[in-house]
Amino acid sequence: MDDDVAKTWADARNKIDRLRDGALVKIEALGKSDDLEKTRIEFLGKKSYIMGLIKLLGRLSAEERPEAGAKLNAIRTEIEVAIETKKKWLQHVEQDQILQNENFDISLPSRLLGKGHFHPVAEVMDDLIEIFVELGFMVEEGPEVETDEFNFKMLNFPDDHPARDMQDTFYIGNGTRLMRTHTSPVQIHAMKKYQPPMSVIAPGRVYRCDSDVTHSPVFHQLEGFYIDKNVNFGHLKGTLELFVRHLYGDGVEVRFRPSFFPFTEPSAEIDISCVLCHGGGCRVCKETGWLEILGAGMIDPNVLSVMDINPEKWTGFAFGLGIERIAMLKYGIDDIRLLYENNIGFLQQF
Ligand code: PHE
């Protein structure tokens, strides 16, 4: 072996490529766990050609050494990974054989000793609340049965505005009451109850006449809003970017798109780069690379005025997000209805 190393690196280089190819073919063809260890020793053991070369790296010239070091390490890792993968596969095959030879019914349910846990929607809701409480928001809840006033009128929806149709509303009785279609009416309740400055989140159930794979007649939203002197769109951006990073990590991109809500001006919809395909395009993001997760904007001055808050003095931002959407993305669930069927087999996966 010393002779080989004494030759130039160029010679060794060709040889180890062939050696690597040979090793990978051999590993692929292996059939029993014992052979695997022998093969590992053959290619990566103390006396192997590759380890010999690695030990002798110091003797190479300063120009050759970095390339040789990198290459040898890469090949070593490649072989290690191939062996590990093969090992796992062989263990799997062996276990399979054991199970097949055993004389018991592996489809019988085991004895249940499981502990209960929170529903994925509750889990995500708690996570989100925690993030915003850390940022200094307080939690406020409002009623699920609302009046037209709170759900629409005081939020600046004009009578007969198409936005009212947009939110297919469950009206109750003669139509004076309704199931809230969003958590935004809690903004109004809070403005009645507190003086600004205030920073509030309002988690809770909301209702819409809508049902398909991505819509459920009952779902959950988290509303957030902040009213203070000099609050501007930059604060909204900063808060939501911080929130998205908390939730999905630093790698996620955030984009704001102009939109419309009667109670915010300007309004935006917020997209994040797809957490599943990282922007490359997949089924979940409909090949766009982006996922819409939030509606937001600056609280419309009309809303503040109606609540006797002087819009010359106070400004605010608001946002609303769907909890189920976040949970579905987190757990890769593609049908919202699964979250409501209470199928124990489904729920136990989380
Ligand atoms: N209430 C809006 C909805 O349900 C979301 C929203 C909340 C938008 C707050 C802007 C500000 O779609």
PDB file of C-alpha atoms in Angstrom, residues 65-261:
ATOM      1  CA  ARG A  65      -3.830  17.736   0.256  1.00  0.00           C
ATOM      2  CA  PRO A  66      -7.140  19.725   0.458  1.00  0.00           C
ATOM      3  CA  GLU A  67      -8.625  18.059  -2.592  1.00  0.00           C
ATOM      4  CA  ALA A  68      -7.463  14.633  -1.534  1.00  0.00           C
ATOM      5  CA  GLY A  69      -8.780  15.131   2.007  1.00  0.00           C
ATOM      6  CA  ALA A  70     -12.190  16.258   0.817  1.00  0.00           C
ATOM      7  CA  LYS A  71     -12.481  13.448  -1.691  1.00  0.00           C
ATOM      8  CA  LEU A  72     -11.427  10.733   0.712  1.00  0.00           C
ATOM      9  CA  ASN A  73     -13.831  11.992   3.352  1.00  0.00           C
ATOM     10  CA  ALA A  74     -16.665  12.149   0.863  1.00  0.00           C
ATOM     11  CA  ILE A  75     -16.026   8.580  -0.255  1.00  0.00           C
ATOM     12  CA  ARG A  76     -15.739   7.377   3.312  1.00  0.00           C
ATOM     13  CA  THR A  77     -19.082   8.992   4.180  1.00  0.00           C
ATOM     14  CA  GLU A  78     -20.701   7.579   1.062  1.00  0.00           C
ATOM     15  CA  ILE A  79     -19.645   4.049   1.961  1.00  0.00           C
ATOM     16  CA  GLU A  80     -20.655   4.528   5.601  1.00  0.00           C
ATOM     17  CA  VAL A  81     -24.097   5.714   4.591  1.00  0.00           C
ATOM     18  CA  ALA A  82     -24.529   2.833   2.143  1.00  0.00           C
ATOM     19  CA  ILE A  83     -23.615   0.355   4.890  1.00  0.00           C
ATOM     20  CA  GLU A  84     -25.937   1.983   7.448  1.00  0.00           C
ATOM     21  CA  THR A  85     -28.812   2.001   4.983  1.00  0.00           C
ATOM     22  CA  LYS A  86     -28.193  -1.612   4.088  1.00  0.00           C
ATOM     23  CA  LYS A  87     -27.970  -2.539   7.763  1.00  0.00           C
ATOM     24  CA  LYS A  88     -31.365  -1.021   8.512  1.00  0.00           C
ATOM     25  CA  TRP A  89     -32.864  -2.714   5.507  1.00  0.00           C
ATOM     26  CA  LEU A  90     -31.478  -6.121   6.485  1.00  0.00           C
ATOM     27  CA  GLN A  91     -32.754  -5.713  10.059  1.00  0.00           C
ATOM     28  CA  HIS A  92     -36.136  -4.898   8.650  1.00  0.00           C
ATOM     29  CA  VAL A  93     -36.102  -7.982   6.423  1.00  0.00           C
ATOM     30  CA  GLU A  94     -35.018 -10.174   9.320  1.00  0.00           C
ATOM     31  CA  GLN A  95     -37.772  -8.858  11.571  1.00  0.00           C
ATOM     32  CA  ASP A  96     -40.240  -9.487   8.836  1.00  0.00           C
ATOM     33  CA  GLN A  97     -39.084 -13.074   8.547  1.00  0.00           C
ATOM     34  CA  ILE A  98     -39.323 -13.583  12.302  1.00  0.00           C
ATOM     35  CA  LEU A  99     -42.854 -12.241  12.291  1.00  0.00           C
ATOM     36  CA  GLN A 100     -43.839 -14.455   9.403  1.00  0.00           C
ATOM     37  CA  ASN A 101     -42.467 -17.556  11.108  1.00  0.00           C
ATOM     38  CA  GLU A 102     -44.159 -16.764  14.419  1.00  0.00           C
ATOM     39  CA  ASN A 103     -47.409 -18.388  15.123  1.00  0.00           C
ATOM     40  CA  PHE A 104     -49.451 -15.451  16.330  1.00  0.00           C
ATOM     41  CA  ASP A 105     -51.872 -13.004  14.842  1.00  0.00           C
ATOM     42  CA  ILE A 106     -50.071  -9.712  14.418  1.00  0.00           C
ATOM     43  CA  SER A 107     -53.296  -7.990  13.452  1.00  0.00           C
ATOM     44  CA  LEU A 108     -54.776  -8.479  16.947  1.00  0.00           C
ATOM     45  CA  PRO A 109     -55.050  -5.174  18.794  1.00  0.00           C
ATOM     46  CA  SER A 110     -52.681  -4.795  21.721  1.00  0.00           C
ATOM     47  CA  ARG A 111     -53.880  -3.953  25.195  1.00  0.00           C
ATOM     48  CA  LEU A 112     -54.577  -0.250  25.418  1.00  0.00           C
ATOM     49  CA  LEU A 113     -52.544   1.556  28.009  1.00  0.00           C
ATOM     50  CA  GLY A 114     -52.418   4.841  26.119  1.00  0.00           C
ATOM     51  CA  LYS A 115     -52.617   8.236  27.746  1.00  0.00           C
ATOM     52  CA  GLY A 116     -54.883  10.847  26.273  1.00  0.00           C
ATOM     53  CA  HIS A 117     -53.557  14.021  24.701  1.00  0.00           C
ATOM     54  CA  PHE A 118     -54.802  17.296  23.320  1.00  0.00           C
ATOM     55  CA  HIS A 119     -56.516  17.448  19.959  1.00  0.00           C
ATOM     56  CA  PRO A 120     -54.168  18.784  17.249  1.00  0.00           C
ATOM     57  CA  VAL A 121     -56.314  21.906  16.871  1.00  0.00           C
ATOM     58  CA  ALA A 122     -56.102  22.611  20.619  1.00  0.00           C
ATOM     59  CA  GLU A 123     -52.382  21.945  20.519  1.00  0.00           C
ATOM     60  CA  VAL A 124     -51.755  24.438  17.703  1.00  0.00           C
ATOM     61  CA  MET A 125     -54.083  26.968  19.332  1.00  0.00           C
ATOM     62  CA  ASP A 126     -52.103  26.771  22.590  1.00  0.00           C
ATOM     63  CA  ASP A 127     -48.805  27.172  20.719  1.00  0.00           C
ATOM     64  CA  LEU A 128     -50.064  30.282  18.931  1.00  0.00           C
ATOM     65  CA  ILE A 129     -51.465  31.818  22.111  1.00  0.00           C
ATOM     66  CA  GLU A 130     -48.142  31.243  23.836  1.00  0.00           C
ATOM     67  CA  ILE A 131     -46.223  33.022  21.073  1.00  0.00           C
ATOM     68  CA  PHE A 132     -48.434  36.115  21.271  1.00  0.00           C
ATOM     69  CA  VAL A 133     -48.615  36.188  25.056  1.00  0.00           C
ATOM     70  CA  GLU A 134     -44.816  36.241  25.038  1.00  0.00           C
ATOM     71  CA  LEU A 135     -45.032  39.267  22.752  1.00  0.00           C
ATOM     72  CA  GLY A 136     -47.224  41.021  25.325  1.00  0.00           C
ATOM     73  CA  PHE A 137     -50.721  40.373  23.933  1.00  0.00           C
ATOM     74  CA  MET A 138     -53.541  39.608  26.370  1.00  0.00           C
ATOM     75  CA  VAL A 139     -56.186  36.982  25.677  1.00  0.00           C
ATOM     76  CA  GLU A 140     -59.800  38.020  25.308  1.00  0.00           C
ATOM     77  CA  GLU A 141     -62.813  35.924  24.392  1.00  0.00           C
ATOM     78  CA  GLY A 142     -66.108  36.970  22.876  1.00  0.00           C
ATOM     79  CA  PRO A 143     -69.470  35.255  22.395  1.00  0.00           C
ATOM     80  CA  GLU A 144     -70.018  32.803  19.549  1.00  0.00           C
ATOM     81  CA  VAL A 145     -73.609  33.957  19.103  1.00  0.00           C
ATOM     82  CA  GLU A 146     -73.390  37.506  17.819  1.00  0.00           C
ATOM     83  CA  THR A 147     -75.563  40.243  16.431  1.00  0.00           C
ATOM     84  CA  ASP A 148     -75.296  41.714  12.961  1.00  0.00           C
ATOM     85  CA  GLU A 149     -73.991  44.859  14.631  1.00  0.00           C
ATOM     86  CA  PHE A 150     -70.908  43.270  16.131  1.00  0.00           C
ATOM     87  CA  ASN A 151     -70.193  40.779  13.377  1.00  0.00           C
ATOM     88  CA  PHE A 152     -70.670  43.215  10.475  1.00  0.00           C
ATOM     89  CA  LYS A 153     -72.005  46.689  11.059  1.00  0.00           C
ATOM     90  CA  MET A 154     -69.508  48.077  13.540  1.00  0.00           C
ATOM     91  CA  LEU A 155     -66.767  46.443  11.530  1.00  0.00           C
ATOM     92  CA  ASN A 156     -67.653  48.794   8.696  1.00  0.00           C
ATOM     93  CA  PHE A 157     -69.550  46.315   6.520  1.00  0.00           C
ATOM     94  CA  PRO A 158     -72.177  48.508   4.792  1.00  0.00           C
ATOM     95  CA  ASP A 159     -75.728  47.072   4.600  1.00  0.00           C
ATOM     96  CA  ASP A 160     -75.993  44.870   1.529  1.00  0.00           C
ATOM     97  CA  HIS A 161     -72.257  44.871   1.077  1.00  0.00           C
ATOM     98  CA  PRO A 162     -71.234  41.784  -0.902  1.00  0.00           C
ATOM     99  CA  ALA A 163     -68.762  40.916   1.843  1.00  0.00           C
ATOM    100  CA  ARG A 164     -71.743  39.877   3.938  1.00  0.00           C
ATOM    101  CA  ASP A 165     -72.620  37.268   1.344  1.00  0.00           C
ATOM    102  CA  MET A 166     -69.016  36.274   1.049  1.00  0.00           C
ATOM    103  CA  GLN A 167     -69.152  34.972   4.588  1.00  0.00           C
ATOM    104  CA  ASP A 168     -72.031  32.529   4.285  1.00  0.00           C
ATOM    105  CA  THR A 169     -73.617  33.244   7.601  1.00  0.00           C
ATOM    106  CA  PHE A 170     -75.637  30.972   9.892  1.00  0.00           C
ATOM    107  CA  TYR A 171     -78.507  33.196  11.003  1.00  0.00           C
ATOM    108  CA  ILE A 172     -80.517  32.200  14.063  1.00  0.00           C
ATOM    109  CA  GLY A 173     -84.302  32.408  14.401  1.00  0.00           C
ATOM    110  CA  ASN A 174     -85.718  35.531  12.782  1.00  0.00           C
ATOM    111  CA  GLY A 175     -82.251  36.663  11.760  1.00  0.00           C
ATOM    112  CA  THR A 176     -81.425  39.138  14.512  1.00  0.00           C
ATOM    113  CA  ARG A 177     -78.760  36.806  15.822  1.00  0.00           C
ATOM    114  CA  LEU A 178     -76.112  34.879  14.023  1.00  0.00           C
ATOM    115  CA  MET A 179     -73.168  32.601  14.663  1.00  0.00           C
ATOM    116  CA  ARG A 180     -70.067  34.763  14.370  1.00  0.00           C
ATOM    117  CA  THR A 181     -68.373  34.260  11.009  1.00  0.00           C
ATOM    118  CA  HIS A 182     -64.979  35.472  12.282  1.00  0.00           C
ATOM    119  CA  THR A 183     -63.268  36.511  15.499  1.00  0.00           C
ATOM    120  CA  SER A 184     -63.093  40.170  14.414  1.00  0.00           C
ATOM    121  CA  PRO A 185     -66.191  41.150  16.500  1.00  0.00           C
ATOM    122  CA  VAL A 186     -63.990  40.599  19.563  1.00  0.00           C
ATOM    123  CA  GLN A 187     -62.149  43.756  18.419  1.00  0.00           C
ATOM    124  CA  ILE A 188     -65.392  45.642  19.014  1.00  0.00           C
ATOM    125  CA  HIS A 189     -66.027  44.002  22.393  1.00  0.00           C
ATOM    126  CA  ALA A 190     -62.496  44.852  23.509  1.00  0.00           C
ATOM    127  CA  MET A 191     -62.763  48.464  22.329  1.00  0.00           C
ATOM    128  CA  LYS A 192     -65.967  48.768  24.359  1.00  0.00           C
ATOM    129  CA  LYS A 193     -64.316  47.305  27.412  1.00  0.00           C
ATOM    130  CA  TYR A 194     -60.824  48.851  27.384  1.00  0.00           C
ATOM    131  CA  GLN A 195     -59.205  52.165  26.625  1.00  0.00           C
ATOM    132  CA  PRO A 196     -56.250  52.195  24.246  1.00  0.00           C
ATOM    133  CA  PRO A 197     -53.403  51.353  24.230  1.00  0.00           C
ATOM    134  CA  MET A 198     -54.306  47.679  24.016  1.00  0.00           C
ATOM    135  CA  SER A 199     -52.828  44.568  22.464  1.00  0.00           C
ATOM    136  CA  VAL A 200     -55.239  41.672  22.397  1.00  0.00           C
ATOM    137  CA  ILE A 201     -55.553  38.226  20.890  1.00  0.00           C
ATOM    138  CA  ALA A 202     -58.913  36.515  20.578  1.00  0.00           C
ATOM    139  CA  PRO A 203     -58.884  32.789  19.868  1.00  0.00           C
ATOM    140  CA  GLY A 204     -62.111  30.939  19.287  1.00  0.00           C
ATOM    141  CA  ARG A 205     -64.670  29.072  17.243  1.00  0.00           C
ATOM    142  CA  VAL A 206     -66.276  30.606  14.182  1.00  0.00           C
ATOM    143  CA  TYR A 207     -69.043  29.412  11.877  1.00  0.00           C
ATOM    144  CA  ARG A 208     -69.716  29.525   8.152  1.00  0.00           C
ATOM    145  CA  CYS A 209     -72.115  27.645   5.887  1.00  0.00           C
ATOM    146  CA  ASP A 210     -69.332  25.940   4.028  1.00  0.00           C
ATOM    147  CA  SER A 211     -68.121  22.376   3.854  1.00  0.00           C
ATOM    148  CA  ASP A 212     -65.523  20.657   1.685  1.00  0.00           C
ATOM    149  CA  VAL A 213     -61.977  19.321   2.029  1.00  0.00           C
ATOM    150  CA  THR A 214     -60.634  22.694   3.115  1.00  0.00           C
ATOM    151  CA  HIS A 215     -63.742  24.215   4.715  1.00  0.00           C
ATOM    152  CA  SER A 216     -65.640  23.145   7.787  1.00  0.00           C
ATOM    153  CA  PRO A 217     -68.871  24.782   9.039  1.00  0.00           C
ATOM    154  CA  VAL A 218     -67.172  25.187  12.417  1.00  0.00           C
ATOM    155  CA  PHE A 219     -63.536  26.152  12.610  1.00  0.00           C
ATOM    156  CA  HIS A 220     -61.162  28.214  14.717  1.00  0.00           C
ATOM    157  CA  GLN A 221     -59.516  31.541  14.238  1.00  0.00           C
ATOM    158  CA  LEU A 222     -57.049  33.620  16.145  1.00  0.00           C
ATOM    159  CA  GLU A 223     -57.601  37.342  15.957  1.00  0.00           C
ATOM    160  CA  GLY A 224     -54.949  39.781  17.051  1.00  0.00           C
ATOM    161  CA  PHE A 225     -54.928  43.559  17.228  1.00  0.00           C
ATOM    162  CA  TYR A 226     -52.881  46.369  18.669  1.00  0.00           C
ATOM    163  CA  ILE A 227     -54.004  49.948  19.160  1.00  0.00           C
ATOM    164  CA  ASP A 228     -51.588  52.619  20.332  1.00  0.00           C
ATOM    165  CA  LYS A 229     -50.145  55.976  19.318  1.00  0.00           C
ATOM    166  CA  ASN A 230     -48.175  55.828  16.064  1.00  0.00           C
ATOM    167  CA  VAL A 231     -48.830  52.179  15.252  1.00  0.00           C
ATOM    168  CA  ASN A 232     -48.008  51.698  11.581  1.00  0.00           C
ATOM    169  CA  PHE A 233     -47.853  49.015   8.920  1.00  0.00           C
ATOM    170  CA  GLY A 234     -44.208  48.355   9.818  1.00  0.00           C
ATOM    171  CA  HIS A 235     -45.319  47.183  13.280  1.00  0.00           C
ATOM    172  CA  LEU A 236     -47.803  44.816  11.667  1.00  0.00           C
ATOM    173  CA  LYS A 237     -45.142  43.431   9.347  1.00  0.00           C
ATOM    174  CA  GLY A 238     -42.619  43.071  12.128  1.00  0.00           C
ATOM    175  CA  THR A 239     -45.072  41.315  14.435  1.00  0.00           C
ATOM    176  CA  LEU A 240     -46.285  38.861  11.806  1.00  0.00           C
ATOM    177  CA  GLU A 241     -42.785  38.111  10.533  1.00  0.00           C
ATOM    178  CA  LEU A 242     -41.664  37.406  14.077  1.00  0.00           C
ATOM    179  CA  PHE A 243     -44.679  35.182  14.581  1.00  0.00           C
ATOM    180  CA  VAL A 244     -44.059  33.208  11.377  1.00  0.00           C
ATOM    181  CA  ARG A 245     -40.405  32.679  12.348  1.00  0.00           C
ATOM    182  CA  HIS A 246     -41.440  31.442  15.792  1.00  0.00           C
ATOM    183  CA  LEU A 247     -43.790  28.986  14.148  1.00  0.00           C
ATOM    184  CA  TYR A 248     -41.837  27.749  11.132  1.00  0.00           C
ATOM    185  CA  GLY A 249     -38.219  28.803  11.755  1.00  0.00           C
ATOM    186  CA  ASP A 250     -35.881  31.255  10.059  1.00  0.00           C
ATOM    187  CA  GLY A 251     -35.886  29.674   6.607  1.00  0.00           C
ATOM    188  CA  VAL A 252     -39.464  30.677   5.827  1.00  0.00           C
ATOM    189  CA  GLU A 253     -40.133  33.646   3.569  1.00  0.00           C
ATOM    190  CA  VAL A 254     -43.079  35.975   4.219  1.00  0.00           C
ATOM    191  CA  ARG A 255     -44.880  38.010   1.575  1.00  0.00           C
ATOM    192  CA  PHE A 256     -47.619  40.627   1.865  1.00  0.00           C
ATOM    193  CA  ARG A 257     -50.217  40.937  -0.895  1.00  0.00           C
ATOM    194  CA  PRO A 258     -52.712  43.806  -1.130  1.00  0.00           C
ATOM    195  CA  SER A 259     -56.244  42.671  -0.291  1.00  0.00           C
ATOM    196  CA  PHE A 260     -59.537  43.977   1.013  1.00  0.00           C
ATOM    197  CA  PHE A 261     -61.428  43.729   4.313  1.00  0.00           C
TER     198      PHE A 261
END
